Amino acid sequence: LASIIDLSINTGTGIFGLFRIAQVSPGRTWSLFEQQFAYLMADKISLAAYRHYSLTERENDESESRFKSLAQSSDAAIFAFRNFIFFSNSAMEKLTGFAEDALRVLPVSVLLGESFSSQFNSQTLKNTDQGTKRRLEIEFTNRSGETRWALISVTASNFENRPTWLATAIDITDRKR
């Protein structure tokens, strides 16, 4: 390449890409008009990228807000975890007896038992296809020391580009008794 104009494409949150105009014939000098045109094109592409990402971000925020509202209104415990729970609704607090801050720091093995944890940990998640679903009944001890039973549906998914377990649980202790 004999002559290149490189301009960054920005989205408002950082550099998205590169706009490049290249000339292969030797001795080429870009005119002022060609340089201004290149800057104008990079600005237009940056604006389009910014609008696209802003819209996508707004849609994601709205979608997340709807999901959280739905999760909080559900009687079923809803939670997302790897080795630790990083999202849960109030029904999960009721099921386990642990407050939200404790749910975030205690390992799943403490909250739902070693048997459950050994089946659904980060290592098994790496070897599980996304969308794989399992349903099982587990016995665990809640915060107050009571033995409880839960019917749990677990799905391998992705959250923030990382493999994640998503789960719902309902208390079936009375039914078991």
mmCIF file of C-alpha atoms in Angstrom, residues 1-175:
data_model
loop_
_atom_site.group_PDB
_atom_site.id
_atom_site.type_symbol
_atom_site.label_atom_id
_atom_site.label_comp_id
_atom_site.label_asym_id
_atom_site.label_seq_id
_atom_site.Cartn_x
_atom_site.Cartn_y
_atom_site.Cartn_z
ATOM 1 C CA LEU A 1 0.000 0.000 0.000
ATOM 2 C CA ALA A 2 1.357 3.370 -0.958
ATOM 3 C CA SER A 3 -1.032 5.640 0.911
ATOM 4 C CA ILE A 4 -3.562 5.072 3.724
ATOM 5 C CA ILE A 5 -6.106 7.139 5.643
ATOM 6 C CA ASP A 6 -7.168 5.418 8.906
ATOM 7 C CA LEU A 7 -9.965 6.826 11.059
ATOM 8 C CA SER A 8 -11.519 5.296 14.156
ATOM 9 C CA ILE A 9 -15.231 4.479 14.350
ATOM 10 C CA ASN A 10 -16.572 5.415 17.809
ATOM 11 C CA THR A 11 -19.799 4.362 19.526
ATOM 12 C CA GLY A 12 -19.687 6.711 22.490
ATOM 13 C CA THR A 13 -18.457 3.910 24.767
ATOM 14 C CA GLY A 14 -15.200 3.372 22.893
ATOM 15 C CA ILE A 15 -13.697 2.549 19.549
ATOM 16 C CA PHE A 16 -15.904 0.205 17.534
ATOM 17 C CA GLY A 17 -13.736 -0.223 14.461
ATOM 18 C CA LEU A 18 -11.615 1.359 11.787
ATOM 19 C CA PHE A 19 -12.509 3.160 8.559
ATOM 20 C CA ARG A 20 -9.645 2.744 6.082
ATOM 21 C CA ILE A 21 -9.087 4.171 2.638
ATOM 22 C CA ALA A 22 -6.047 2.700 0.911
ATOM 23 C CA GLN A 23 -4.290 3.513 -2.348
ATOM 24 C CA VAL A 24 -1.955 0.992 -3.931
ATOM 25 C CA SER A 25 -0.409 3.130 -6.671
ATOM 26 C CA PRO A 26 2.871 4.753 -5.626
ATOM 27 C CA GLY A 27 3.293 8.474 -5.159
ATOM 28 C CA ARG A 28 -0.330 9.131 -4.191
ATOM 29 C CA THR A 29 -1.132 12.178 -2.075
ATOM 30 C CA TRP A 30 -4.630 12.613 -0.683
ATOM 31 C CA SER A 31 -6.305 15.872 -1.572
ATOM 32 C CA LEU A 32 -7.890 18.018 1.138
ATOM 33 C CA PHE A 33 -11.328 17.145 -0.287
ATOM 34 C CA GLU A 34 -10.575 13.385 -0.082
ATOM 35 C CA GLN A 35 -9.355 13.734 3.505
ATOM 36 C CA GLN A 36 -12.471 15.713 4.494
ATOM 37 C CA PHE A 37 -14.659 13.122 2.775
ATOM 38 C CA ALA A 38 -12.944 10.327 4.764
ATOM 39 C CA TYR A 39 -13.523 12.203 8.048
ATOM 40 C CA LEU A 40 -17.176 12.825 7.114
ATOM 41 C CA MET A 41 -17.700 9.128 6.302
ATOM 42 C CA ALA A 42 -16.065 8.043 9.596
ATOM 43 C CA ASP A 43 -18.317 10.482 11.486
ATOM 44 C CA LYS A 44 -21.447 9.154 9.722
ATOM 45 C CA ILE A 45 -20.497 5.555 10.455
ATOM 46 C CA SER A 46 -19.712 6.473 14.087
ATOM 47 C CA LEU A 47 -23.101 8.160 14.452
ATOM 48 C CA ALA A 48 -24.916 5.137 12.991
ATOM 49 C CA ALA A 49 -22.972 2.773 15.278
ATOM 50 C CA TYR A 50 -23.696 4.986 18.303
ATOM 51 C CA ARG A 51 -27.431 5.051 17.510
ATOM 52 C CA HIS A 52 -27.503 1.288 17.005
ATOM 53 C CA TYR A 53 -25.692 0.537 20.256
ATOM 54 C CA SER A 54 -27.716 3.102 22.202
ATOM 55 C CA LEU A 55 -30.963 1.546 20.961
ATOM 56 C CA THR A 56 -29.709 -1.976 21.695
ATOM 57 C CA GLU A 57 -28.591 -0.909 25.171
ATOM 58 C CA ARG A 58 -31.990 0.689 25.887
ATOM 59 C CA GLU A 59 -33.783 -2.438 24.666
ATOM 60 C CA ASN A 60 -31.546 -4.609 26.869
ATOM 61 C CA ASP A 61 -32.218 -2.359 29.883
ATOM 62 C CA GLU A 62 -35.974 -2.552 29.261
ATOM 63 C CA SER A 63 -35.811 -6.318 28.798
ATOM 64 C CA GLU A 64 -33.815 -6.735 32.012
ATOM 65 C CA SER A 65 -36.274 -4.507 33.871
ATOM 66 C CA ARG A 66 -39.242 -6.572 32.621
ATOM 67 C CA PHE A 67 -37.476 -9.796 33.598
ATOM 68 C CA LYS A 68 -36.729 -8.501 37.112
ATOM 69 C CA SER A 69 -40.345 -7.354 37.560
ATOM 70 C CA LEU A 70 -41.629 -10.734 36.426
ATOM 71 C CA ALA A 71 -39.150 -12.596 38.633
ATOM 72 C CA GLN A 72 -40.059 -10.550 41.710
ATOM 73 C CA SER A 73 -43.775 -11.129 41.179
ATOM 74 C CA SER A 74 -43.374 -14.901 40.909
ATOM 75 C CA ASP A 75 -44.094 -17.306 43.755
ATOM 76 C CA ALA A 76 -41.408 -19.611 42.351
ATOM 77 C CA ALA A 77 -37.816 -19.017 43.406
ATOM 78 C CA ILE A 78 -35.846 -17.798 40.389
ATOM 79 C CA PHE A 79 -32.067 -17.640 40.480
ATOM 80 C CA ALA A 80 -28.972 -17.524 38.276
ATOM 81 C CA PHE A 81 -25.694 -19.011 39.444
ATOM 82 C CA ARG A 82 -22.321 -20.447 38.649
ATOM 83 C CA ASN A 83 -20.749 -21.562 41.943
ATOM 84 C CA PHE A 84 -22.449 -18.627 43.659
ATOM 85 C CA ILE A 85 -25.876 -17.090 43.095
ATOM 86 C CA PHE A 86 -25.630 -13.678 41.444
ATOM 87 C CA PHE A 87 -29.343 -13.089 40.812
ATOM 88 C CA SER A 88 -32.325 -14.209 42.843
ATOM 89 C CA ASN A 89 -35.843 -13.085 43.595
ATOM 90 C CA SER A 90 -37.578 -12.717 46.950
ATOM 91 C CA ALA A 91 -39.100 -16.208 46.645
ATOM 92 C CA MET A 92 -35.559 -17.609 46.796
ATOM 93 C CA GLU A 93 -35.031 -15.769 50.080
ATOM 94 C CA LYS A 94 -38.258 -17.291 51.409
ATOM 95 C CA LEU A 95 -37.317 -20.795 50.227
ATOM 96 C CA THR A 96 -33.833 -20.812 51.782
ATOM 97 C CA GLY A 97 -34.402 -18.425 54.682
ATOM 98 C CA PHE A 98 -31.333 -16.408 53.670
ATOM 99 C CA ALA A 99 -31.440 -12.691 52.853
ATOM 100 C CA GLU A 100 -30.269 -11.440 49.464
ATOM 101 C CA ASP A 101 -26.815 -10.401 50.708
ATOM 102 C CA ALA A 102 -26.200 -13.895 52.135
ATOM 103 C CA LEU A 103 -27.429 -15.534 48.930
ATOM 104 C CA ARG A 104 -24.718 -13.630 47.016
ATOM 105 C CA VAL A 105 -21.806 -14.746 49.185
ATOM 106 C CA LEU A 106 -22.647 -18.286 50.271
ATOM 107 C CA PRO A 107 -21.696 -21.102 47.883
ATOM 108 C CA VAL A 108 -24.567 -22.989 46.249
ATOM 109 C CA SER A 109 -23.356 -26.080 48.125
ATOM 110 C CA VAL A 110 -24.212 -24.358 51.439
ATOM 111 C CA LEU A 111 -27.579 -23.069 50.224
ATOM 112 C CA LEU A 112 -28.911 -26.117 48.391
ATOM 113 C CA GLY A 113 -26.613 -28.945 49.441
ATOM 114 C CA GLU A 114 -23.515 -30.656 48.156
ATOM 115 C CA SER A 115 -25.486 -33.102 45.999
ATOM 116 C CA PHE A 116 -27.123 -30.276 44.042
ATOM 117 C CA SER A 117 -23.890 -28.279 43.864
ATOM 118 C CA SER A 118 -21.878 -31.197 42.484
ATOM 119 C CA GLN A 119 -24.347 -31.590 39.603
ATOM 120 C CA PHE A 120 -24.518 -27.880 38.769
ATOM 121 C CA ASN A 121 -21.126 -26.268 39.178
ATOM 122 C CA SER A 122 -18.882 -24.249 36.870
ATOM 123 C CA GLN A 123 -17.021 -27.352 35.699
ATOM 124 C CA THR A 124 -20.150 -29.267 34.647
ATOM 125 C CA LEU A 125 -21.467 -26.074 33.046
ATOM 126 C CA LYS A 126 -18.444 -25.947 30.717
ATOM 127 C CA ASN A 127 -19.328 -29.427 29.462
ATOM 128 C CA THR A 128 -23.070 -28.784 29.086
ATOM 129 C CA ASP A 129 -24.683 -27.505 25.902
ATOM 130 C CA GLN A 130 -26.553 -24.215 26.207
ATOM 131 C CA GLY A 131 -30.284 -24.840 26.478
ATOM 132 C CA THR A 132 -29.867 -28.204 28.209
ATOM 133 C CA LYS A 133 -32.592 -28.553 30.849
ATOM 134 C CA ARG A 134 -32.827 -30.768 33.898
ATOM 135 C CA ARG A 135 -35.569 -31.171 36.458
ATOM 136 C CA LEU A 136 -35.000 -32.738 39.847
ATOM 137 C CA GLU A 137 -36.215 -32.896 43.404
ATOM 138 C CA ILE A 138 -33.706 -32.019 46.087
ATOM 139 C CA GLU A 139 -33.627 -32.176 49.844
ATOM 140 C CA PHE A 140 -31.801 -29.346 51.606
ATOM 141 C CA THR A 141 -31.602 -27.610 54.958
ATOM 142 C CA ASN A 142 -32.799 -24.007 55.160
ATOM 143 C CA ARG A 143 -31.277 -21.299 57.338
ATOM 144 C CA SER A 144 -33.339 -22.225 60.396
ATOM 145 C CA GLY A 145 -32.192 -25.870 60.167
ATOM 146 C CA GLU A 146 -35.420 -27.326 58.762
ATOM 147 C CA THR A 147 -35.225 -30.042 56.143
ATOM 148 C CA ARG A 148 -37.035 -28.838 53.015
ATOM 149 C CA TRP A 149 -37.752 -30.284 49.585
ATOM 150 C CA ALA A 150 -37.730 -28.350 46.318
ATOM 151 C CA LEU A 151 -38.586 -29.170 42.728
ATOM 152 C CA ILE A 152 -35.927 -27.399 40.666
ATOM 153 C CA SER A 153 -35.693 -26.835 36.909
ATOM 154 C CA VAL A 154 -32.190 -25.890 35.786
ATOM 155 C CA THR A 155 -31.163 -24.700 32.322
ATOM 156 C CA ALA A 156 -27.669 -24.100 30.959
ATOM 157 C CA SER A 157 -27.602 -20.598 29.512
ATOM 158 C CA ASN A 158 -25.413 -17.573 28.881
ATOM 159 C CA PHE A 159 -25.291 -14.343 30.863
ATOM 160 C CA GLU A 160 -22.905 -11.508 30.031
ATOM 161 C CA ASN A 161 -21.158 -13.845 27.586
ATOM 162 C CA ARG A 162 -20.409 -16.380 30.316
ATOM 163 C CA PRO A 163 -21.963 -19.817 30.792
ATOM 164 C CA THR A 164 -24.574 -19.649 33.545
ATOM 165 C CA TRP A 165 -27.116 -21.892 35.212
ATOM 166 C CA LEU A 166 -30.662 -20.453 35.334
ATOM 167 C CA ALA A 167 -33.081 -22.104 37.721
ATOM 168 C CA THR A 168 -36.576 -22.027 39.152
ATOM 169 C CA ALA A 169 -37.546 -23.802 42.337
ATOM 170 C CA ILE A 170 -40.786 -24.450 44.163
ATOM 171 C CA ASP A 171 -41.151 -25.722 47.701
ATOM 172 C CA ILE A 172 -42.686 -29.234 47.679
ATOM 173 C CA THR A 173 -42.078 -30.032 51.355
ATOM 174 C CA ASP A 174 -45.776 -30.332 52.195
ATOM 175 C CA ARG A 175 -46.386 -32.597 49.218
#
